[in-house]
Structure formats: C-alpha cells, structure tokens
XYZ file of C-alpha atoms in Angstrom:
730
model
C 3.712 -18.483 -26.659
C 6.703 -19.011 -24.402
C 9.595 -21.494 -24.683
C 12.524 -22.217 -22.157
C 15.940 -23.327 -23.079
C 19.121 -23.323 -20.916
C 22.771 -23.541 -22.081
C 25.687 -24.203 -19.757
C 28.026 -22.077 -21.014
C 32.257 -23.438 -20.801
C 34.139 -20.313 -22.416
C 34.794 -16.574 -21.018
C 31.905 -14.289 -20.272
C 30.854 -11.458 -22.246
C 33.617 -8.313 -22.287
C 32.832 -6.748 -25.570
C 29.758 -6.675 -27.870
C 30.742 -9.836 -30.418
C 31.364 -11.965 -27.490
C 27.632 -11.151 -26.049
C 26.317 -11.727 -29.216
C 27.503 -14.904 -29.790
C 26.470 -15.980 -25.768
C 22.916 -15.159 -26.842
C 22.560 -16.556 -30.297
C 22.788 -13.153 -32.220
C 26.174 -12.823 -33.410
C 26.986 -13.646 -37.268
C 29.351 -12.665 -39.775
C 26.551 -11.181 -42.002
C 25.379 -8.967 -38.982
C 22.848 -9.726 -36.018
C 20.208 -12.161 -36.496
C 19.270 -15.499 -34.641
C 19.862 -18.793 -35.161
C 16.360 -21.242 -35.227
C 15.943 -24.022 -32.987
C 16.338 -27.131 -35.162
C 18.789 -25.525 -37.590
C 22.673 -27.140 -38.140
C 25.392 -25.409 -36.652
C 26.797 -25.125 -39.951
C 28.059 -21.749 -41.806
C 24.961 -21.762 -43.717
C 22.871 -21.624 -40.322
C 24.434 -18.165 -39.809
C 23.553 -16.204 -43.004
C 20.978 -13.079 -42.700
C 17.574 -14.061 -42.227
C 14.784 -11.078 -42.606
C 12.236 -12.865 -40.116
C 15.016 -12.655 -37.376
C 16.057 -8.998 -37.784
C 16.054 -6.986 -34.562
C 12.976 -5.243 -33.033
C 13.383 -2.196 -30.802
C 12.309 -2.537 -26.960
C 10.541 1.166 -26.706
C 10.138 1.239 -22.982
C 13.111 -0.193 -21.234
C 12.812 -3.398 -19.269
C 11.609 -4.328 -15.530
C 11.796 -7.196 -13.530
C 9.198 -7.676 -10.579
C 7.285 -9.713 -8.075
C 10.707 -11.461 -7.336
C 10.683 -14.460 -4.808
C 13.483 -16.536 -3.683
C 12.984 -18.875 -6.717
C 10.834 -16.565 -9.199
C 10.900 -13.218 -11.341
C 8.855 -11.602 -13.991
C 10.669 -10.100 -16.863
C 8.673 -7.150 -18.169
C 9.237 -5.427 -21.785
C 7.765 -3.723 -24.641
C 8.493 -4.019 -28.436
C 8.080 -1.482 -31.037
C 6.032 -3.784 -32.745
C 4.610 -7.078 -32.605
C 7.578 -9.340 -32.369
C 8.823 -12.085 -30.081
C 10.624 -11.098 -26.810
C 13.717 -12.820 -25.571
C 15.757 -12.843 -22.571
C 18.671 -14.367 -21.547
C 19.441 -14.374 -17.574
C 22.732 -15.694 -15.518
C 23.499 -15.641 -11.832
C 26.955 -14.013 -12.288
C 28.431 -11.148 -14.347
C 30.535 -13.124 -16.865
C 26.916 -14.954 -18.157
C 29.114 -18.086 -18.493
C 25.732 -19.579 -17.053
C 22.762 -18.535 -19.257
C 18.957 -19.633 -18.732
C 16.568 -18.241 -21.732
C 12.784 -17.628 -22.515
C 10.698 -15.716 -24.717
C 7.337 -14.780 -25.810
C 5.216 -13.348 -28.671
C 3.514 -9.878 -27.989
C 1.084 -8.289 -30.085
C -1.201 -5.351 -30.245
C -3.414 -7.016 -27.999
C -1.370 -6.200 -24.819
C 0.209 -2.932 -26.574
C 3.110 -5.425 -27.905
C 4.027 -5.348 -23.996
C 5.276 -9.078 -22.594
C 6.290 -10.427 -19.745
C 8.071 -13.867 -18.932
C 8.313 -15.735 -15.392
C 11.630 -17.008 -14.635
C 11.519 -20.015 -12.638
C 14.336 -22.331 -10.624
C 16.322 -19.403 -9.628
C 18.844 -19.278 -6.497
C 17.494 -17.815 -3.856
C 19.544 -14.661 -2.451
C 21.378 -14.068 -5.500
C 21.786 -11.196 -7.548
C 21.066 -11.368 -11.403
C 22.038 -9.871 -14.646
C 19.606 -10.535 -17.802
C 19.504 -9.028 -21.351
C 16.406 -8.739 -23.064
C 16.034 -8.104 -26.998
C 13.149 -8.518 -29.599
C 12.649 -10.236 -33.113
C 10.387 -9.683 -35.995
C 9.941 -13.770 -36.136
C 9.749 -16.480 -33.689
C 13.443 -17.271 -34.142
C 14.551 -19.250 -30.801
C 17.763 -18.950 -29.381
C 20.141 -21.739 -30.171
C 24.069 -21.966 -29.095
C 26.097 -21.482 -31.836
C 29.194 -23.741 -33.227
C 31.483 -24.821 -30.768
C 29.301 -24.371 -27.969
C 27.743 -27.301 -26.517
C 24.118 -27.049 -25.117
C 23.791 -28.228 -21.373
C 20.563 -28.988 -19.647
C 17.380 -27.972 -20.697
C 15.039 -26.221 -18.000
C 14.445 -22.538 -16.479
C 17.242 -22.567 -14.375
C 21.171 -21.535 -15.459
C 22.134 -22.796 -11.862
C 25.778 -21.237 -10.616
C 27.225 -19.788 -7.521
C 26.102 -17.628 -5.388
C 25.802 -13.835 -6.609
C 25.954 -10.854 -4.513
C 23.394 -11.154 -2.119
C 23.023 -9.633 1.679
C 25.385 -9.816 3.892
C 28.263 -9.682 1.117
C 31.143 -7.291 1.094
C 30.839 -6.596 -2.797
C 26.960 -5.528 -2.293
C 26.749 -2.021 -2.463
C 24.179 0.060 -0.779
C 23.155 -1.833 1.747
C 22.623 -0.023 5.018
C 20.681 3.037 5.287
C 20.287 6.039 2.766
C 21.999 6.400 -0.968
C 25.122 5.189 -1.888
C 26.796 5.722 -5.033
C 27.752 2.392 -7.236
C 31.379 1.374 -7.324
C 34.346 2.956 -9.541
C 35.250 6.554 -10.085
C 32.699 6.589 -12.544
C 29.897 5.213 -10.964
C 29.721 2.168 -12.807
C 30.807 -1.211 -12.489
C 32.049 -4.266 -14.497
C 28.251 -5.350 -15.783
C 27.826 -1.851 -16.832
C 30.913 -1.354 -18.736
C 29.593 -5.083 -20.391
C 26.564 -3.128 -21.062
C 28.279 -0.880 -22.769
C 29.439 -3.448 -25.336
C 25.589 -4.404 -26.383
C 23.770 -2.983 -29.132
C 21.246 -0.616 -28.193
C 18.212 -2.597 -29.160
C 19.351 -4.941 -26.423
C 18.040 -3.766 -22.796
C 19.548 -4.987 -19.664
C 19.342 -4.963 -15.918
C 19.988 -6.629 -12.642
C 17.986 -7.929 -9.610
C 18.337 -9.672 -6.183
C 16.185 -13.048 -5.530
C 14.763 -13.131 -2.077
C 16.629 -14.883 0.605
C 14.809 -18.270 1.195
C 12.086 -18.001 4.217
C 14.351 -19.643 6.698
C 17.861 -17.675 5.877
C 18.743 -14.970 8.203
C 19.548 -12.218 5.918
C 19.177 -8.532 5.738
C 16.889 -7.023 3.916
C 16.623 -3.010 2.569
C 14.224 -1.654 0.003
C 12.719 2.048 -0.653
C 8.922 3.066 -1.374
C 7.349 6.347 -2.500
C 4.811 6.970 -5.239
C 2.710 10.055 -6.804
C 4.956 10.587 -9.458
C 3.344 12.852 -12.522
C 0.377 14.658 -13.144
C -1.200 16.551 -10.669
C -3.719 19.472 -10.852
C -3.993 21.711 -13.733
C 0.021 22.610 -13.416
C 1.502 19.128 -12.947
C 4.905 18.660 -12.006
C 7.017 17.643 -14.702
C 9.933 15.108 -15.225
C 12.798 14.182 -14.724
C 12.306 13.304 -10.913
C 15.338 13.033 -9.100
C 14.218 10.839 -6.414
C 13.974 7.826 -9.136
C 17.608 8.287 -9.847
C 18.633 8.849 -5.759
C 16.867 5.706 -4.882
C 18.483 3.817 -7.904
C 21.777 4.712 -6.020
C 20.555 3.443 -2.595
C 20.848 -0.074 -4.550
C 17.904 -1.551 -2.518
C 17.083 -4.997 -2.701
C 13.980 -3.833 -4.342
C 11.511 -0.972 -4.722
C 7.724 -0.528 -3.988
C 6.378 1.849 -6.045
C 3.460 2.818 -3.617
C 0.426 3.849 -5.808
C -0.503 6.661 -7.935
C 2.410 5.600 -10.570
C 0.292 7.735 -13.181
C -1.925 10.629 -13.109
C -4.669 9.411 -15.667
C -6.990 12.256 -14.529
C -4.355 15.325 -14.939
C -3.222 16.770 -18.062
C 0.282 15.330 -19.381
C 0.917 14.725 -23.024
C -0.460 11.671 -23.164
C -3.850 13.260 -22.153
C -6.291 13.333 -19.474
C -9.126 10.934 -18.765
C -12.465 12.539 -16.989
C -15.924 10.786 -16.425
C -16.951 11.427 -19.760
C -13.958 10.302 -21.545
C -15.157 7.229 -23.562
C -14.321 3.661 -22.289
C -12.140 2.895 -25.754
C -10.256 6.086 -25.473
C -9.443 5.650 -21.925
C -7.765 2.529 -22.880
C -5.323 4.603 -25.062
C -4.660 7.518 -22.610
C -4.029 5.281 -19.988
C -0.983 3.184 -22.094
C 0.104 6.427 -22.976
C 0.296 7.624 -19.480
C 2.745 4.286 -18.761
C 4.571 5.191 -21.989
C 5.224 8.347 -20.762
C 6.212 7.531 -17.349
C 9.129 5.655 -18.631
C 9.730 7.891 -21.783
C 8.431 11.383 -21.510
C 8.114 13.613 -25.041
C 11.486 15.522 -26.086
C 9.466 18.760 -25.373
C 8.928 17.878 -21.630
C 12.175 16.227 -20.879
C 14.933 13.940 -21.830
C 13.907 11.315 -19.414
C 12.164 10.633 -16.014
C 14.448 8.238 -14.317
C 12.175 5.387 -13.967
C 13.857 3.398 -16.583
C 17.232 3.775 -15.008
C 15.805 2.817 -11.375
C 13.859 -0.325 -12.725
C 16.944 -1.815 -14.774
C 18.811 -1.298 -11.312
C 16.685 -3.347 -9.132
C 13.199 -5.628 -9.074
C 9.935 -3.630 -8.559
C 6.778 -4.314 -6.763
C 3.642 -2.176 -8.049
C 0.903 -0.907 -6.092
C -2.337 0.792 -7.453
C -4.054 3.595 -6.116
C -6.553 6.054 -7.525
C -4.851 7.964 -10.286
C -4.227 4.794 -12.111
C -7.839 4.833 -13.048
C -9.426 8.556 -11.729
C -9.364 10.108 -8.448
C -10.787 8.577 -5.771
C -12.748 5.951 -7.620
C -14.257 2.991 -6.087
C -14.225 0.036 -8.258
C -16.881 -2.397 -8.769
C -19.449 0.949 -9.564
C -16.498 2.842 -11.675
C -17.310 2.306 -15.536
C -13.519 3.416 -16.337
C -12.037 0.587 -13.707
C -11.529 -2.631 -16.178
C -9.904 -0.230 -18.641
C -7.425 1.226 -16.464
C -7.178 -1.821 -14.707
C -5.987 -3.907 -17.977
C -3.082 -0.799 -18.742
C -1.929 -1.417 -15.056
C -1.558 -5.129 -15.430
C 0.353 -4.690 -19.032
C 2.744 -2.062 -17.524
C 4.005 -3.691 -14.769
C 5.714 -6.891 -14.153
C 3.058 -8.771 -11.898
C 2.791 -12.424 -10.691
C 0.237 -12.886 -7.923
C -2.205 -15.697 -8.950
C -0.614 -18.695 -8.952
C -3.485 -19.975 -11.580
C -2.595 -17.130 -14.041
C 0.332 -16.679 -15.936
C 2.220 -12.934 -15.040
C 0.172 -10.314 -16.163
C -3.066 -11.885 -16.683
C -4.544 -11.921 -13.437
C -7.098 -9.165 -12.048
C -5.712 -10.204 -8.335
C -3.366 -7.626 -7.204
C -2.809 -8.266 -3.744
C -0.527 -10.833 -2.317
C 2.650 -11.578 0.408
C 6.183 -12.083 -0.565
C 8.734 -13.763 1.321
C 12.154 -12.108 1.917
C 13.931 -14.374 4.248
C 13.257 -15.415 8.016
C 12.836 -11.761 8.757
C 10.819 -10.200 6.536
C 7.184 -10.621 4.880
C 5.853 -7.957 2.316
C 2.011 -7.709 2.113
C 0.335 -6.097 -0.763
C -3.035 -4.815 -0.508
C -5.313 -3.482 -3.060
C -7.753 -0.729 -1.468
C -9.284 0.175 -4.988
C -10.265 -2.802 -6.761
C -13.402 -3.863 -4.351
C -14.271 -1.128 -2.144
C -17.885 0.063 -1.550
C -18.310 3.575 -2.659
C -17.530 6.681 0.070
C -21.126 7.537 0.502
C -23.218 7.100 3.860
C -23.555 3.521 4.401
C -24.175 1.247 7.836
C -21.820 -1.275 6.718
C -19.152 -0.852 4.073
C -15.747 -2.300 3.062
C -12.702 -1.022 1.725
C -10.975 -4.760 0.922
C -13.838 -6.600 0.470
C -14.697 -9.745 2.275
C -12.169 -11.953 0.304
C -9.300 -9.902 0.567
C -9.966 -9.004 3.828
C -10.284 -12.629 5.180
C -7.033 -13.395 2.786
C -5.129 -10.342 5.268
C -6.226 -11.474 8.731
C -5.326 -15.186 7.918
C -2.180 -14.169 6.139
C -0.985 -11.872 8.848
C -1.939 -14.478 11.501
C 0.147 -17.541 9.620
C 3.304 -15.886 8.830
C 5.969 -16.332 11.171
C 8.223 -14.079 9.541
C 9.839 -11.740 12.255
C 8.526 -8.378 10.885
C 5.071 -7.808 9.044
C 5.619 -5.362 6.476
C 1.921 -3.812 5.143
C 2.124 -2.247 1.883
C -1.197 0.025 1.993
C -1.776 2.889 -0.462
C -3.471 4.676 2.258
C -2.538 5.106 5.828
C -3.944 3.374 8.595
C -3.530 6.619 10.923
C -3.111 9.275 8.982
C -6.813 10.962 7.918
C -7.374 9.894 3.791
C -10.258 9.153 1.669
C -9.352 5.485 3.132
C -8.969 3.760 6.452
C -9.302 6.954 8.728
C -11.606 9.371 7.871
C -12.051 10.987 11.140
C -15.523 10.409 12.507
C -17.033 11.001 8.578
C -19.734 8.267 8.556
C -18.530 7.637 4.880
C -15.314 6.327 6.107
C -14.178 2.706 6.519
C -13.740 3.010 10.548
C -15.239 -0.077 11.503
C -13.370 -2.482 8.510
C -10.118 -0.511 10.249
C -11.202 -1.894 13.494
C -11.333 -5.369 12.293
C -7.714 -4.869 11.033
C -6.630 -3.659 14.348
C -8.554 -6.082 16.520
C -7.084 -8.981 14.333
C -3.389 -7.770 15.217
C -4.210 -7.480 18.924
C -6.351 -11.012 19.667
C -4.132 -13.172 17.433
C -1.601 -11.625 17.686
C 0.234 -10.534 14.933
C 3.692 -9.574 15.778
C 6.154 -6.467 14.561
C 3.603 -5.006 12.073
C 4.973 -2.069 10.470
C 2.248 -0.467 7.781
C 4.178 1.463 4.921
C 2.023 3.581 3.016
C 1.778 6.819 0.586
C -0.953 8.460 -1.192
C -1.083 11.509 0.872
C 1.780 13.558 0.077
C 3.816 13.347 3.458
C 6.345 11.932 5.316
C 5.345 10.586 8.362
C 6.523 8.389 10.965
C 4.254 7.514 14.035
C 3.084 4.423 16.227
C -0.781 3.469 17.494
C -1.722 2.286 21.023
C -5.579 1.708 19.921
C -6.388 -0.026 23.155
C -4.327 2.307 25.383
C -2.482 -0.450 27.184
C 0.866 1.586 27.269
C 2.397 -0.765 24.149
C 2.231 -0.077 20.587
C -0.069 -2.093 18.294
C 2.075 -0.860 14.964
C 4.438 1.182 13.724
C 3.180 3.081 10.228
C 5.725 5.467 8.230
C 4.534 7.487 5.199
C 6.031 8.497 2.417
C 5.729 10.536 -1.043
C 5.258 12.049 -3.008
C 8.441 11.376 -6.177
C 6.493 14.437 -8.383
C 3.165 15.374 -7.432
C 3.053 18.748 -5.172
C 2.869 18.115 -1.673
C 1.222 20.113 1.331
C 1.480 20.428 5.466
C 1.115 17.373 7.244
C -2.287 17.260 9.350
C -2.874 15.535 12.852
C -3.182 11.599 13.136
C -6.289 10.030 13.490
C -6.599 10.184 17.346
C -9.127 7.289 17.533
C -6.029 4.930 17.486
C -4.410 6.745 20.281
C -1.200 7.763 17.940
C 2.567 8.773 19.018
C 3.699 10.968 16.297
C 7.420 10.715 16.202
C 7.807 12.724 13.054
C 6.241 14.860 10.179
C 7.126 17.050 7.210
C 5.191 18.109 4.198
C 5.596 20.577 1.320
C 8.797 18.613 -0.267
C 9.287 15.727 -2.408
C 10.839 12.110 -0.602
C 11.316 8.461 -0.518
C 11.478 5.907 2.657
C 13.769 3.138 3.330
C 13.294 0.234 5.482
C 16.539 -1.650 6.297
C 16.107 -5.034 8.631
C 19.093 -6.224 10.156
C 20.460 -9.564 9.667
C 19.574 -10.832 13.091
C 16.129 -9.677 12.432
C 16.081 -7.864 15.788
C 15.837 -4.357 14.397
C 14.264 -2.284 11.969
C 15.116 0.964 10.766
C 12.764 3.819 8.988
C 14.694 6.359 6.904
C 13.168 9.150 5.193
C 14.954 11.236 2.897
C 14.095 13.974 0.059
C 14.345 13.605 -3.500
C 18.429 14.185 -3.442
C 19.017 11.952 -0.756
C 19.404 14.052 2.367
C 18.497 12.539 5.264
C 15.466 14.089 7.005
C 14.667 11.211 9.533
C 15.692 7.865 10.719
C 14.128 5.664 13.515
C 15.438 2.022 14.318
C 12.693 -0.052 16.416
C 13.623 -3.606 17.707
C 10.886 -6.124 18.644
C 10.460 -4.977 21.791
C 8.791 -1.848 20.915
C 5.760 -3.653 19.773
C 3.189 -5.762 21.602
C 0.365 -6.346 19.761
C -0.955 -8.919 22.574
C -4.501 -7.570 24.027
C -4.437 -8.575 27.364
C -5.891 -11.743 28.061
C -8.143 -10.362 30.946
C -10.941 -7.517 29.743
C -10.899 -4.676 32.037
C -13.801 -4.136 34.429
C -13.706 -0.602 33.461
C -12.875 1.734 30.317
C -13.165 5.528 30.913
C -12.051 9.038 29.547
C -11.704 11.518 32.207
C -9.743 14.113 29.817
C -7.556 15.480 32.452
C -4.437 15.668 29.950
C -5.805 15.490 26.309
C -8.853 14.756 24.108
C -8.244 10.940 24.457
C -8.857 10.106 20.976
C -12.491 11.344 21.270
C -14.249 12.571 17.908
C -17.210 14.597 16.423
C -19.439 13.112 14.313
C -22.573 14.199 12.069
C -21.056 17.950 12.362
C -20.864 19.996 9.504
C -18.188 22.200 10.924
C -15.801 19.990 12.559
C -15.012 16.702 13.361
C -12.360 16.766 16.471
C -13.667 18.201 19.435
C -11.682 21.436 21.431
C -9.817 20.511 24.810
C -10.005 22.490 27.537
C -7.896 21.685 30.264
C -9.671 23.601 32.860
C -13.471 23.538 33.992
C -14.422 20.235 33.820
C -16.111 18.262 36.289
C -13.557 18.442 37.697
C -10.297 19.216 35.495
C -10.084 18.880 31.619
C -13.065 17.926 29.572
C -13.913 18.209 25.832
C -16.731 20.435 23.642
C -17.612 21.531 20.296
C -19.811 23.810 18.774
C -22.199 24.073 15.282
C -24.665 27.000 14.425
C -25.656 24.829 10.844
C -28.780 23.469 12.213
C -29.963 19.621 10.879
C -29.564 16.638 12.280
C -27.860 15.983 15.659
C -24.148 15.545 15.880
C -22.012 13.494 18.450
C -19.045 12.631 20.392
C -17.968 9.419 18.816
C -15.651 7.107 21.194
C -12.282 5.859 20.256
C -11.405 2.200 19.467
C -10.366 2.045 23.391
C -14.026 1.405 23.892
C -14.706 -1.011 20.842
C -14.518 -4.543 19.855
C -15.810 -7.288 21.901
C -17.344 -5.701 24.454
C -19.620 -8.413 25.581
C -18.556 -8.793 28.945
C -19.813 -5.338 29.378
C -23.699 -6.575 29.214
C -25.280 -5.633 32.171
C -22.793 -3.458 33.220
C -23.743 0.702 33.078
C -22.545 3.742 30.931
C -22.046 6.951 32.408
C -21.155 10.542 31.607
C -21.523 14.012 32.375
C -22.644 16.853 30.017
C -23.684 20.138 29.872
C -24.660 23.377 27.464
C -24.989 26.636 26.708
C -27.362 28.004 26.404
C -30.256 25.514 26.999
C -33.061 27.000 25.389
C -34.688 25.932 22.088
C -33.867 22.430 22.897
C -35.087 19.629 20.366
C -35.474 15.946 20.327
C -33.149 14.053 17.906
C -34.568 11.449 15.913
C -33.960 7.902 16.856
C -32.583 7.203 13.473
C -30.026 10.101 14.039
C -28.901 8.081 17.019
C -31.034 9.265 19.565
C -28.807 10.086 23.109
C -26.335 7.075 22.772
C -26.105 4.809 19.770
C -24.199 1.441 19.937
C -23.652 -0.039 16.631
C -22.648 -3.171 14.828
C -22.347 -3.406 11.205
C -25.882 -2.555 10.076
C -26.898 -3.183 13.360
C -28.337 -0.172 16.334
C -29.277 0.196 19.501
C -30.477 3.508 20.309
C -31.509 5.082 23.766
C -33.327 8.306 24.671
C -33.610 10.102 28.135
C -37.391 10.595 28.107
C -37.829 13.102 31.719
C -38.870 16.279 31.163
C -35.739 17.626 32.823
C -33.598 15.184 31.021
C -31.411 17.640 28.365
C -28.321 18.839 30.014
C -28.549 22.171 31.694
C -25.718 25.038 31.999
C -24.200 23.212 34.565
C -22.735 19.540 34.538
C -25.490 16.937 34.581
C -24.685 13.126 35.086
C -26.312 10.371 33.296
C -26.288 6.841 33.475
C -27.802 3.774 31.910
C -27.891 0.202 32.069
C -26.362 -1.654 29.175
C -28.971 -4.087 29.370
C -32.463 -5.054 27.409
C -33.682 -4.439 30.738
C -33.647 -0.479 29.804
C -35.758 0.240 26.423
C -32.812 0.507 24.360
C -34.818 0.795 20.600
C -33.408 -1.447 17.988
C -33.594 0.192 14.663
C -32.830 -1.838 12.100
C -34.669 -4.841 14.047
C -38.275 -6.208 13.437
C -39.040 -5.794 16.954
C -39.148 -2.126 18.458
C -36.639 -2.946 21.526
C -33.646 -4.577 21.576
C -33.478 -8.289 22.839
C -30.812 -9.454 25.115
C -29.556 -11.734 22.054
C -29.470 -8.681 19.949
C -27.931 -6.435 22.778
C -25.164 -9.111 23.341
C -24.709 -9.545 19.548
C -23.923 -5.471 19.169
C -21.757 -5.536 22.071
C -19.750 -8.496 21.241
C -18.492 -6.396 17.829
C -18.960 -3.183 18.709
C -17.979 -0.810 16.034
C -19.701 2.433 17.087
C -20.284 4.474 20.636
C -22.120 7.782 20.358
C -23.124 10.308 22.685
C -25.340 12.901 21.528
C -23.884 16.274 21.613
C -26.228 18.959 20.254
C -29.542 19.761 22.058
C -30.358 23.134 21.064
C -31.612 24.219 17.421
C -29.283 26.685 15.798
C -26.521 27.986 17.503
C -25.240 25.029 20.055
C -22.537 24.802 22.492
C -21.922 21.671 24.557
C -19.350 19.683 26.762
C -18.680 16.389 27.828
C -16.787 14.949 30.731
C -15.985 11.933 32.701
C -17.540 8.773 30.366
C -17.172 5.603 32.085
C -18.082 2.197 30.533
C -18.313 -0.512 33.176
C -19.189 -3.754 34.247
C-alpha cells in the first residue's frame, strides 16, 4: 500500500531534533509517535500509541533511477512495518512531500517508493523512517495542510551551474566547511537514529543546457577463495566527488565467492540461494563487525542517486540467463535491494526489465543495458544473442531516436576489450555478430557522439574505435573498476574494431568520472585510484567522433599488412587467437602468420569489421589473397563444414568455397588465389537445401556479412602458414 500526502510549510525549518520531528509528524509530549490521518488535532491525539512506535531501518537508504520529475526511494525495515518518506527541495524543509508503503517478509522487508512531480535540476533532501503500524503522516496542531499531491513544489535547489553546488568538475572534492559537513549534515545530527536521511539531484529537463557529472565503477566484495574485504575507500572517495549520480556498474555482490553471508554454487538449492543473495546485499551495506565497521556504501548511497546494473556475480560466474536455474532468485534479490524504476507498467522494484534510458538535460542520455538475463549460453552456435532480440531492437531504436548531444552506453562488459561478452577474439563462442550489428547501426543511422562506459574486466582503459578504417572514430570507450575485487594487468584491445588505446592500467582499484560541459561541446573522462589520485584524463569534443558511414560504398577493401596486422584474427586455433605480425618477408613488405601443433579441425584467418556488414555491392566481384606455408608435406583437405578454403557467413547461413586442383594447396613460396563472389562459381551452401549457392542466397549473405575467413592450416600435425595481400573488390 502506498499513500501520498503533501504539506506546505509556513514555519521555520528543522534546525533541531524536536523541530524536525514536528515537521514530519513524529513529535509528541510523550515521546515519538505518528499522528494518524483522520484523528483530531487535539492534545489527545498526541498521546503515545503502541502501533506507531518507530521501527529501525536496518541497512540505510538509497535513491535511484532519477529522472527530471521522478525518483525512487529504497529502504529496509528491521521487521514488517510501514516505511515513510518525507522530502523537500530546500534544506529548511519548509515545504514537505510525503509518501509511505508497507513491507513484509515477502520482499525481505525492503520497500521502494516512487516520488513524482519533482522539480528538474534540483537538489532534494529526504528523511525515511518506519513504524510498526500503518500510521500515516499528518500535520500537528498549528500547522495548516497544503494542497494534496506528490510534489512539494518550491524554489530551485542546488543544481548544475550553481556556485553552491560543490564537487562539479573533475575529480574528488571535499565537502564544505572545515569539518567537511554542511548545514544539511548538521540538521541530520539532530535526527534520531531510527530516521535515515539522504540527498539527491534530479535530472535537468531534456531541453535544459546543463553540465552533468557522474562516476562509475563496480566489482566490489568477494572474489575467489580469498576475497578482498571492506571497507572500500573508493566508495567514500566517490561520495566526496559529489557526482550528480553514481553508476554502480555490475558485480555489486559476489554471490559465488565466500563471504560471511555464504557462497552460491551450482549445487545450492534454489530456496537457500535466495537467502544467500539477500545476505550478500545486506553485508555489502552493513558488514559483520568482525570483518569491518563499514563498507562505505551506505555513505555513498545517502549522498547521491544511483543507477544499478547487474552482471554475472549477482547470480553465478558467467551465467546465461534463460538456462540458469538460479537466475530468477538472483534477479529477485537484485530487484529487492536496489531502487529500480525501468518499466512504465510496473511499480518500482516489481519489474524484471533492467534496461532503459535516462535523460539528463539537453546533452546527456544514459542507456543501461542487460547483458545477462537474455543471453544465449557461451557455446559454439551459428547465431547467438547477448541482449535478446527485443532489447537489441530497443537499443538500436533508442540510440537512433535520441537527440542528446552525448549518448552514454552503460554496458556491463566492454565492446572493445575482450571478455566473455561482446568481444571474444576470434573464438566462435563469442557474440561478435551482435556486436557487428550494433556497430553497423551506429555507423549507418548515424548515432552521433557515442561513448561506452563499462566495467567487468578489473582494469581501467580508455580507447576509441574506427572499425571501418576510414580515419574517423565511431565511438569512444572507457572501462573502470574494480572497487574491491582483485585486478590484473590489462590485455590488448579487440583488433577487429581497429582500436586506438589512450590509457590502460591494471593491478589497482579505481573508478572513473564523466563531466559534460554546460555547452555540451566537450566530455571529459577521468580515471582515479580509490583514494582519488588522478591517473588519467581525456577531454573529447563532438568533432572527435564521426559515426557516419561513407554513403559511397568502397570499390575495394584490402589488407597489405605493411604496418601491422590490421585487425585480423585467428579462428579455430587451439593455441592462439591473434596472428603473428612480420614486418618483412611478405609479397612484398609485411605479412601475418600463425602456427599450430594440436591437429584437429583446420584453423582460419578471420577478417576484421572493415570487411563486414552490407557488402551486397560486391556480388560479382572477387576475393584475392596470397598464401604460403612451411613445410608443404602431410597435406589434408578441410571439411566444408569447418569452412573449406574460404567461408562467408551471415547468421546461420554459410557459403564455402574450395580450391580443388591438384596443386591448389599453397607452397613454400607465395601462392596467389582469386575466387569470384558469384553463384557462377561452385560455392557450397552448407545450411541450404540446395548443395550450391544460388544468386539470391549469395546476395543475402553478402548483404549482412558477419564472418569472412580464409583457411590457414593445410598440414597435419605441426603447421605454419602466412597470409598477405587480401583484396575484396567489385
């Protein structure tokens, strides 16, 4: 049950305990109590009542999924209770909005309330308390009731562009006053322990020219057999930055790592798993005394709003949602313990949809995606999804429709840094086809000024990508974390996206910030260690990103390997996934090569994104390349199902070509090959009822080309081969 009341205040604000309690209707001459709606304002109405005793809030408070006019307040009572919230756009609490909801064991006594009709670009202070009964707030004697409704109205609070809004700009900043506490904090000192308080800023309206700043990180507590324990300095440091909001970017708990709350394994009974999940969230806010006094998470959540994204460890390592038996219980606990409001048809915390977008003024739109709930298992499939078709279509449409200057895509795992998600090298168990679909959509719409913010991999990396190799970046990406989990050294970026790396550092705990200027002309990425020491900053402007694809498709795409491997990968090689680059010895100049000594299926060179996408215009053209191998004995034929000599693939449609002459295997000197991209040649349609590809089938594959592979292995046993001068021409 949720009720709403509003009181327009006319007296001085709360500057001491009793004044505050009177403001929210809890002060009496006999003690603390609520004044039931409908009771008289007589002195008798202020006598103590057992059903109105305060119940403690056990794990702090939080506000999340803030928009320009709404916000969701979260709290957990120590027992079944009614949770109340009073909120105001000014520090004096002269004008108060009010709401309440009942909670019980069904949600582990957690509750969420949506505040509506808020003022945009305004700082709000709120207070939350719980009572044993369903007593509702009502003004006491001498206070006049104001108009009903959710909004307290009022004057502009601390927002962007105000000199009294501390912490704007890059990096951590201390709070005002010598003791680091402002007036609101001193007011909070007068509030009883049973009442929890916090503050947040609403988003600027979509047409409002406003600066925006936020911080993000993730990967906090519990990893491996020896988890890192709290407190986590990074959480406190982020609070000191005073960001407009915090993006808690995945692995907010480690359910499958041993902490005092327990450990979830694949053998954990489902009913026991739910209690462990809940225990993980509780200990992350309030750790056992023998571990630490605090984690610093409550302090951060009370200082700003949060958008929370889940990743794998909220359930179990590297899970794929639809086939994971524990996923529904992990999802339920995540929904219970975070302030979520991402479904217009559901009350806060009741929807299983975790993806949505949030607008912050004219210049920023934040897109949150769910890479776990809908993904196919990470096994060898011809066609797989990471997002699920419905979410993928939503994302493409939302990005294309947004008129925000900057589009911030919050992906739990990076697009350009290899992981178990988007970019998985040339491993066929990856999700590169869906990544290609997203990247191609960004190019063709075009989606301007896309910046990806990611976590998951326990490194800090800032990079940009030019997948079509036209000299213009299609998007930037910044990766941050961990806050508490162990961190390793950074790896190479995904070469098929043609990356440029600006910064990479591992083996430390960190977070990142984004600051968008009021003009919208620039966006600054900052990387900081857990104590707030700057590691790297980069400012980019709107002119640094040009996602628009060349309207005139190229007549020729080629790789001469004269400077580097040009994004080519190696597929189906059990020993490596990237070719070795050789600066000399090619035909002529540089070239790439690889080796394998495990036998089995043939391995292949795999083309980068520059060759992929809509290539129907190349129907009737040619693919040519040079190969050589050492030595050239013990030759074998690759099975067509492995890819023949050349493979073209779109989804589950595969076309294979084989050079069938007696001397068609490459020799120890460079051998040149050329094949027509036409049904006039005997291309094998592996997934078609017809043995050879028809023109219609060939054009379908080229129109959405997702994979192009050239055979690299011809010898049984130990083998080494080399590739040069790949040319795709009309």
